[in-house]
Coordinates of C-alpha atoms in Angstrom, one line a residue:
M1361 CA 18.9 5.1 7.0
R1362 CA 22.0 2.8 6.5
K1363 CA 22.7 2.8 2.9
L1364 CA 24.1 -0.4 1.4
T1365 CA 27.1 0.0 -0.8
L1366 CA 27.4 -2.5 -3.5
S1367 CA 31.0 -3.4 -5.0
V1368 CA 31.3 -4.2 -8.6
L1369 CA 33.8 -7.0 -9.2
A1370 CA 36.0 -6.6 -12.3
A1371 CA 37.9 -9.7 -13.6
A1372 CA 41.0 -9.1 -15.0
F1373 CA 42.7 -11.7 -17.1
A1374 CA 46.3 -11.6 -18.0
F1375 CA 47.6 -13.5 -21.4
T1376 CA 51.1 -14.6 -21.7
L1377 CA 52.5 -14.2 -25.0
A1378 CA 54.6 -16.9 -26.7
G1379 CA 58.2 -15.6 -26.6
C1380 CA 60.9 -16.0 -28.8
G1381 CA 63.5 -19.0 -28.8
G1382 CA 63.7 -21.3 -25.5
E1383 CA 59.8 -21.7 -24.7
S1384 CA 59.0 -25.7 -25.4
S1385 CA 56.3 -26.5 -27.8
S1386 CA 53.5 -27.2 -25.4
S1387 CA 53.9 -24.1 -23.3
S1388 CA 53.2 -22.5 -26.5
Q1389 CA 50.3 -24.2 -27.6
T1390 CA 49.1 -23.7 -23.6
A1391 CA 49.7 -19.9 -23.8
S1392 CA 48.0 -19.6 -27.2
A1393 CA 45.0 -21.9 -25.8
S1394 CA 44.8 -19.3 -22.9
A1395 CA 45.0 -16.5 -24.9
G1396 CA 42.1 -17.5 -27.4
D1397 CA 39.8 -18.3 -24.3
A1398 CA 37.3 -15.3 -23.6
A1399 CA 36.7 -13.8 -20.5
P1400 CA 33.1 -14.8 -18.9
A1401 CA 30.9 -11.9 -19.1
A1402 CA 29.6 -10.6 -16.2
E1403 CA 25.9 -11.3 -15.2
E1404 CA 23.8 -8.4 -15.3
P1405 CA 21.5 -7.8 -12.0
I1406 CA 17.5 -8.1 -12.3
V1407 CA 16.5 -4.6 -11.7
L1408 CA 12.8 -4.0 -10.5
R1409 CA 11.5 -0.3 -10.8
V1410 CA 9.3 0.6 -7.8
G1411 CA 6.9 3.8 -8.5
Y1412 CA 4.6 5.3 -5.9
E1413 CA 2.8 8.5 -5.1
N1414 CA 4.4 9.1 -1.5
H1415 CA 7.2 11.7 -1.3
P1416 CA 10.7 10.8 0.0
G1417 CA 11.0 10.7 3.9
E1418 CA 7.2 9.3 4.4
P1419 CA 7.3 6.3 6.0
F1420 CA 6.3 4.0 2.9
D1421 CA 9.2 5.6 1.2
L1422 CA 11.4 4.9 3.9
G1423 CA 9.8 1.3 3.9
C1424 CA 10.9 1.1 0.2
Q1425 CA 14.2 2.2 1.1
K1426 CA 14.7 -0.8 3.4
W1427 CA 13.4 -3.1 0.8
K1428 CA 15.9 -2.1 -1.7
E1429 CA 18.6 -2.5 0.8
L1430 CA 17.5 -6.1 2.1
L1431 CA 16.8 -7.5 -1.4
E1432 CA 20.5 -6.5 -2.6
Q1433 CA 21.9 -7.8 0.6
K1434 CA 20.1 -11.2 0.1
S1435 CA 20.7 -11.8 -3.4
G1436 CA 24.6 -10.5 -3.1
G1437 CA 23.9 -7.8 -5.6
K1438 CA 22.3 -10.1 -8.3
M1439 CA 18.8 -8.2 -7.8
K1440 CA 18.5 -4.8 -7.2
I1441 CA 15.6 -2.0 -6.8
D1442 CA 15.2 1.5 -8.2
L1443 CA 13.1 3.7 -6.8
Y1444 CA 10.6 6.3 -8.4
P1445 CA 8.8 8.4 -5.5
S1446 CA 6.3 11.5 -6.2
S1447 CA 4.5 9.7 -9.1
Q1448 CA 7.7 10.0 -11.2
M1449 CA 6.6 6.7 -13.0
G1450 CA 3.0 8.2 -13.3
S1451 CA -0.1 7.0 -11.6
K1452 CA -1.0 3.6 -9.9
D1453 CA -3.0 2.7 -12.6
D1454 CA -0.5 3.6 -15.1
I1455 CA 2.1 1.3 -13.4
M1456 CA -0.2 -1.6 -13.1
D1457 CA -0.8 -1.4 -16.8
M1458 CA 3.0 -1.4 -17.2
M1459 CA 3.4 -4.6 -15.2
V1460 CA 0.4 -6.3 -16.8
A1461 CA 2.2 -5.8 -20.2
G1462 CA 5.3 -7.5 -18.7
E1463 CA 7.6 -4.7 -17.5
P1464 CA 9.9 -5.2 -14.2
V1465 CA 7.8 -2.9 -12.1
S1466 CA 6.0 -2.7 -8.9
T1467 CA 3.7 -0.7 -7.2
L1468 CA 1.3 -0.2 -3.8
T1469 CA -2.4 -1.0 -4.3
D1470 CA -5.5 -2.4 -2.3
G1471 CA -8.9 -4.1 -2.7
A1472 CA -10.5 -0.8 -4.3
F1473 CA -8.2 -1.6 -7.4
Y1474 CA -8.5 -5.2 -7.5
Y1475 CA -12.3 -4.2 -7.4
D1476 CA -12.0 -2.2 -10.8
R1477 CA -9.5 -4.8 -12.3
G1478 CA -11.8 -7.6 -12.3
V1479 CA -12.1 -9.4 -9.0
P1480 CA -14.7 -7.5 -7.3
D1481 CA -14.8 -9.4 -4.2
M1482 CA -11.6 -7.9 -2.8
G1483 CA -13.4 -4.6 -3.0
I1484 CA -15.2 -5.4 0.4
V1485 CA -11.9 -4.8 2.5
F1486 CA -12.4 -1.2 1.9
G1487 CA -15.9 -1.3 3.3
P1488 CA -16.6 0.7 6.6
F1489 CA -16.0 -0.9 9.8
L1490 CA -15.3 -4.1 8.3
F1491 CA -12.1 -4.2 10.7
N1492 CA -11.7 -3.5 14.6
S1493 CA -8.0 -3.9 14.5
W1494 CA -4.9 -4.3 12.2
E1495 CA -4.6 -7.8 13.6
E1496 CA -7.9 -9.0 12.0
A1497 CA -6.9 -7.1 8.5
F1498 CA -3.7 -9.2 8.6
R1499 CA -5.5 -12.5 9.8
L1500 CA -7.7 -11.9 6.7
N1501 CA -4.8 -11.8 4.4
A1502 CA -3.6 -14.9 5.5
S1503 CA -6.6 -16.7 5.2
P1504 CA -7.6 -19.4 2.6
W1505 CA -10.2 -16.8 1.0
Y1506 CA -7.6 -14.4 0.3
Q1507 CA -5.5 -16.9 -1.2
E1508 CA -8.3 -17.8 -3.5
Q1509 CA -8.7 -14.6 -4.3
A1510 CA -5.1 -13.3 -4.8
K1511 CA -5.2 -16.6 -7.5
K1512 CA -8.1 -14.8 -9.1
L1513 CA -6.2 -11.7 -9.5
E1514 CA -3.0 -13.5 -11.1
E1515 CA -5.9 -15.4 -13.5
V1516 CA -8.2 -12.3 -14.4
A1517 CA -5.9 -9.4 -13.9
H1518 CA -2.5 -10.9 -14.8
I1519 CA -1.1 -9.2 -11.0
H1520 CA 0.9 -11.3 -8.5
I1521 CA 0.7 -10.1 -4.9
L1522 CA 4.3 -10.0 -3.6
S1523 CA 3.6 -8.8 0.1
T1524 CA 0.4 -8.2 1.9
D1525 CA 0.8 -6.4 5.2
W1526 CA 2.0 -2.8 4.8
R1527 CA 0.1 -0.5 7.1
Y1528 CA -1.0 2.3 5.0
G1529 CA -3.0 4.2 7.9
A1530 CA -6.3 3.6 9.5
R1531 CA -8.8 6.2 7.8
H1532 CA -10.1 8.9 10.2
T1533 CA -12.5 12.0 9.9
L1534 CA -11.3 15.5 10.2
T1535 CA -14.5 17.9 10.4
K1536 CA -15.4 21.7 10.6
N1537 CA -18.2 20.6 13.6
P1538 CA -17.7 18.0 16.2
V1539 CA -19.0 14.8 15.5
T1540 CA -20.1 12.9 18.7
K1541 CA -23.1 10.8 17.8
I1542 CA -24.4 9.5 14.4
E1543 CA -26.9 12.2 14.1
D1544 CA -24.0 14.7 13.4
F1545 CA -23.2 13.1 10.3
Q1546 CA -26.6 13.9 8.8
G1547 CA -26.2 16.0 5.5
M1548 CA -22.7 16.5 6.5
K1549 CA -20.5 17.0 3.1
I1550 CA -17.5 14.9 3.4
R1551 CA -14.6 14.6 0.7
V1552 CA -14.1 11.1 -0.3
P1553 CA -12.0 9.6 -3.1
T1554 CA -13.4 9.3 -6.3
N1555 CA -14.4 5.5 -6.1
Q1556 CA -18.1 4.0 -5.3
I1557 CA -16.7 1.9 -2.6
Q1558 CA -15.9 4.9 -0.4
V1559 CA -18.8 6.9 -1.3
K1560 CA -21.2 4.5 -0.7
G1561 CA -19.3 3.8 2.6
F1562 CA -20.1 7.1 4.0
E1563 CA -23.7 7.6 2.4
V1564 CA -24.6 4.7 4.9
L1565 CA -23.8 6.9 7.7
G1566 CA -26.1 9.6 6.4
A1567 CA -23.3 11.9 5.5
T1568 CA -23.0 13.6 1.9
P1569 CA -20.3 12.0 0.3
T1570 CA -18.4 14.6 -2.0
P1571 CA -15.9 12.9 -4.3
M1572 CA -13.1 15.7 -5.3
A1573 CA -9.4 15.7 -5.9
L1574 CA -7.3 15.8 -2.7
G1575 CA -5.7 19.3 -4.1
E1576 CA -9.4 21.1 -4.0
V1577 CA -9.6 20.0 -0.3
Y1578 CA -8.1 22.9 1.6
T1579 CA -10.1 25.6 -0.3
S1580 CA -13.4 23.7 -0.3
I1581 CA -13.4 23.2 3.4
Q1582 CA -12.5 26.9 3.7
Q1583 CA -15.1 28.3 1.5
G1584 CA -17.9 25.7 3.0
T1585 CA -18.5 23.8 0.0
I1586 CA -17.8 20.7 1.9
D1587 CA -17.7 20.3 6.0
G1588 CA -15.0 17.5 6.2
V1589 CA -12.2 15.3 4.7
E1590 CA -11.1 11.4 5.6
N1591 CA -7.9 10.0 5.2
P1592 CA -5.0 8.7 7.1
L1593 CA -3.3 10.8 9.8
A1594 CA -0.4 11.6 7.9
V1595 CA -2.5 12.8 4.7
L1596 CA -4.7 15.0 6.8
Y1597 CA -1.5 16.5 8.4
N1598 CA 0.3 17.2 5.6
G1599 CA -2.5 18.7 3.6
K1600 CA -2.7 21.2 6.6
F1601 CA -6.4 20.7 6.4
H1602 CA -6.5 21.2 10.3
E1603 CA -5.9 24.6 10.0
V1604 CA -9.9 24.9 8.5
A1605 CA -11.4 21.9 10.2
K1606 CA -10.4 21.4 14.1
Y1607 CA -12.2 18.6 14.8
L1608 CA -11.0 15.0 14.4
L1609 CA -12.6 12.0 14.9
L1610 CA -10.5 8.8 15.4
D1611 CA -13.4 6.7 14.0
G1612 CA -10.9 4.2 12.0
H1613 CA -13.8 3.6 9.7
V1614 CA -11.0 1.8 7.3
Y1615 CA -7.8 -0.3 8.1
N1616 CA -6.2 0.6 5.0
V1617 CA -3.7 -2.2 4.3
T1618 CA -1.7 -2.0 1.1
N1619 CA -0.1 -4.7 -1.1
L1620 CA 3.3 -4.5 -3.1
V1621 CA 2.4 -6.3 -6.4
V1622 CA 4.2 -7.3 -9.6
G1623 CA 3.2 -8.5 -13.1
V1624 CA 2.6 -12.4 -13.4
D1625 CA 4.9 -12.6 -16.3
F1626 CA 7.9 -11.0 -14.5
W1627 CA 7.3 -13.0 -11.4
N1628 CA 7.3 -16.4 -13.3
S1629 CA 10.4 -15.4 -15.1
L1630 CA 12.4 -15.4 -11.9
T1631 CA 13.9 -18.6 -10.5
P1632 CA 12.4 -19.9 -6.9
E1633 CA 15.5 -18.4 -5.4
Q1634 CA 15.0 -15.0 -7.1
Q1635 CA 11.3 -15.3 -5.9
K1636 CA 12.2 -16.0 -2.1
W1637 CA 14.8 -13.1 -2.0
L1638 CA 12.1 -10.8 -3.6
K1639 CA 9.2 -11.9 -1.3
E1640 CA 11.1 -12.3 2.1
S1641 CA 12.8 -8.9 1.6
C1642 CA 9.4 -7.3 0.4
D1643 CA 8.1 -8.6 3.6
E1644 CA 10.5 -7.7 6.2
A1645 CA 10.6 -4.2 4.8
G1646 CA 6.6 -4.1 5.4
A1647 CA 7.3 -5.0 8.9
Y1648 CA 10.0 -2.3 9.3
Q1649 CA 7.5 0.1 7.7
N1650 CA 4.7 -0.8 10.0
Q1651 CA 6.9 0.5 13.0
L1652 CA 7.7 3.4 11.4
Q1653 CA 3.9 4.3 10.5
E1654 CA 2.9 3.8 14.2
Q1655 CA 5.6 5.9 15.7
V1656 CA 4.7 8.7 13.2
E1657 CA 0.9 8.4 13.8
Q1658 CA 1.7 9.1 17.8
E1659 CA 3.6 12.0 16.9
L1660 CA 1.1 13.2 14.4
L1661 CA -1.5 13.0 17.3
K1662 CA 0.6 15.3 19.5
K1663 CA 0.8 17.7 16.6
F1664 CA -2.9 18.3 15.9
A1665 CA -3.5 18.4 19.8
E1666 CA -0.4 21.3 19.8
E1667 CA -2.0 23.0 17.0
G1668 CA -5.7 23.5 18.5
V1669 CA -7.4 20.3 17.0
T1670 CA -10.3 18.7 19.3
I1671 CA -9.2 14.7 19.1
T1672 CA -12.1 12.7 19.7
E1673 CA -12.6 8.7 20.1
P1674 CA -16.1 7.5 19.9
S1675 CA -17.8 6.4 22.7
P1676 CA -18.7 2.6 22.7
E1677 CA -22.3 3.4 22.1
F1678 CA -21.1 5.7 19.1
K1679 CA -19.3 3.0 17.6
Q1680 CA -21.7 0.6 17.7
Q1681 CA -24.0 3.1 15.9
L1682 CA -21.5 3.4 12.9
V1683 CA -20.8 -0.3 13.0
D1684 CA -24.7 -0.9 12.8
A1685 CA -25.2 1.8 10.1
S1686 CA -22.5 0.3 8.1
L1687 CA -24.1 -3.0 7.9
K1688 CA -26.6 -1.3 5.0
F1689 CA -23.4 -1.1 2.9
Y1690 CA -22.5 -5.0 2.6
S1691 CA -26.1 -5.6 1.2
L1692 CA -26.4 -2.7 -1.1
P1693 CA -27.8 -3.4 -4.9
D1694 CA -24.6 -1.2 -6.2
F1695 CA -22.3 -4.4 -5.0
S1696 CA -24.7 -6.9 -6.8
S1697 CA -21.5 -8.4 -8.4
W1698 CA -20.1 -9.7 -5.3
T1699 CA -20.5 -13.4 -3.9
P1700 CA -23.6 -13.9 -2.0
G1701 CA -22.9 -14.0 1.3
L1702 CA -19.8 -12.4 0.9
Y1703 CA -19.7 -10.2 4.0
D1704 CA -20.4 -13.3 6.5
T1705 CA -17.7 -15.4 4.4
V1706 CA -15.0 -12.6 5.3
K1707 CA -15.6 -11.8 9.0
A1708 CA -15.2 -15.7 9.2
N1709 CA -12.2 -15.8 7.4
M1710 CA -10.2 -13.1 9.9
K1711 CA -10.9 -15.2 13.0

C-alpha cells in the first residue's frame, strides 16, 4: 500500500532590529512595525477518527487506509483520518453513540442497525434473498426511496450516511451436512447474529436459528450444539469453521452492503468543500475496497476447496424454493412497524 507522506510547512519570520546611527527614521518605524507583527497561526487539520471491528490487512481495513490517503491528498493535508481497527474505539454502537454526541468519528454500519436506531424500514435490506446481485443493492442505494430513508436517519438518529456502496460480502451458509434442497434446512440449527431480522430470516426457511457470539461457534459445531453458521466467506474462513463443518452452500441469502457514517453535527460543521473532499474520497476508497473484496473471495473459495470443503451453488429449482420461502418473512407480524407494502416499494426502487 502506497502511503502518503505529509510535509509540515513551518513559516519562519526574520525580524530586522533597528541599528544605531545611520538608519533613517522611516526605516526605524518600518522595522519596528515589522517586529510588532504577529506570525499567523498555522491552521490545524480536521481529524476524523474511524473505528471498526475488522483487523489490519482485511479488505475493509485496506479500504480505510486508501480513504485516509485520498482524503489527505484531496484536502492538501487540511483533513486527516486516524484509523482504529480491531475494536480499539469500542463496539459499533459505542462509536455511533459518540458520533451522535457530536464527536468527529466514523464507522461502518447497515440497515439492521438503522432499524434499531429508529428508522425501521431500512432494516429490510438485511431481509433474506431480497437482492439477486450487488448491482440491485447499489441501485436501491441510489434510489429515491433510499434517499428519503437517509433523510429520516438524519432527523431521527442524527446520523449522516457518507458513502453507501461498500461491499462487506455476500453471506453464505456453512454446515456439517449437505444442503441441496430446502427440506435439508428443516430443524437444522444455524448460528445467526443476535438480531431479530436474521433470526426470522432463517426461521422462514425451516431452520432453527441459534443466536450466539461468533467466538462460541467453533466449539458449538464441534460438540453438536449447532449444525452450521452463516457469514461472508472471509469470516467463515478466518474463524476456521470449515475444520468442523465441511459443506459450503453459496446461497447468498444476504448481500451485505455496508455504509460509512458520521454524525450530523460533525457533517454540518464542515464547509461544502470539506464535505466534497470527505465524500468523494470515501466513495473512491469504497470502489477500491470492493475490488479487493472480490479478489479475496475468489482466493478463499480456492482455499476452502483445497482444505476439503464441498462447495455447492443452489440449483435453479433450489434457489427458487429459497426465494419463495423467504417471502413469508416480509409479511411477518414481527415487522408490523414497517410501512405497508414496503417489500413491493423496495423491489420497484431497485430496478
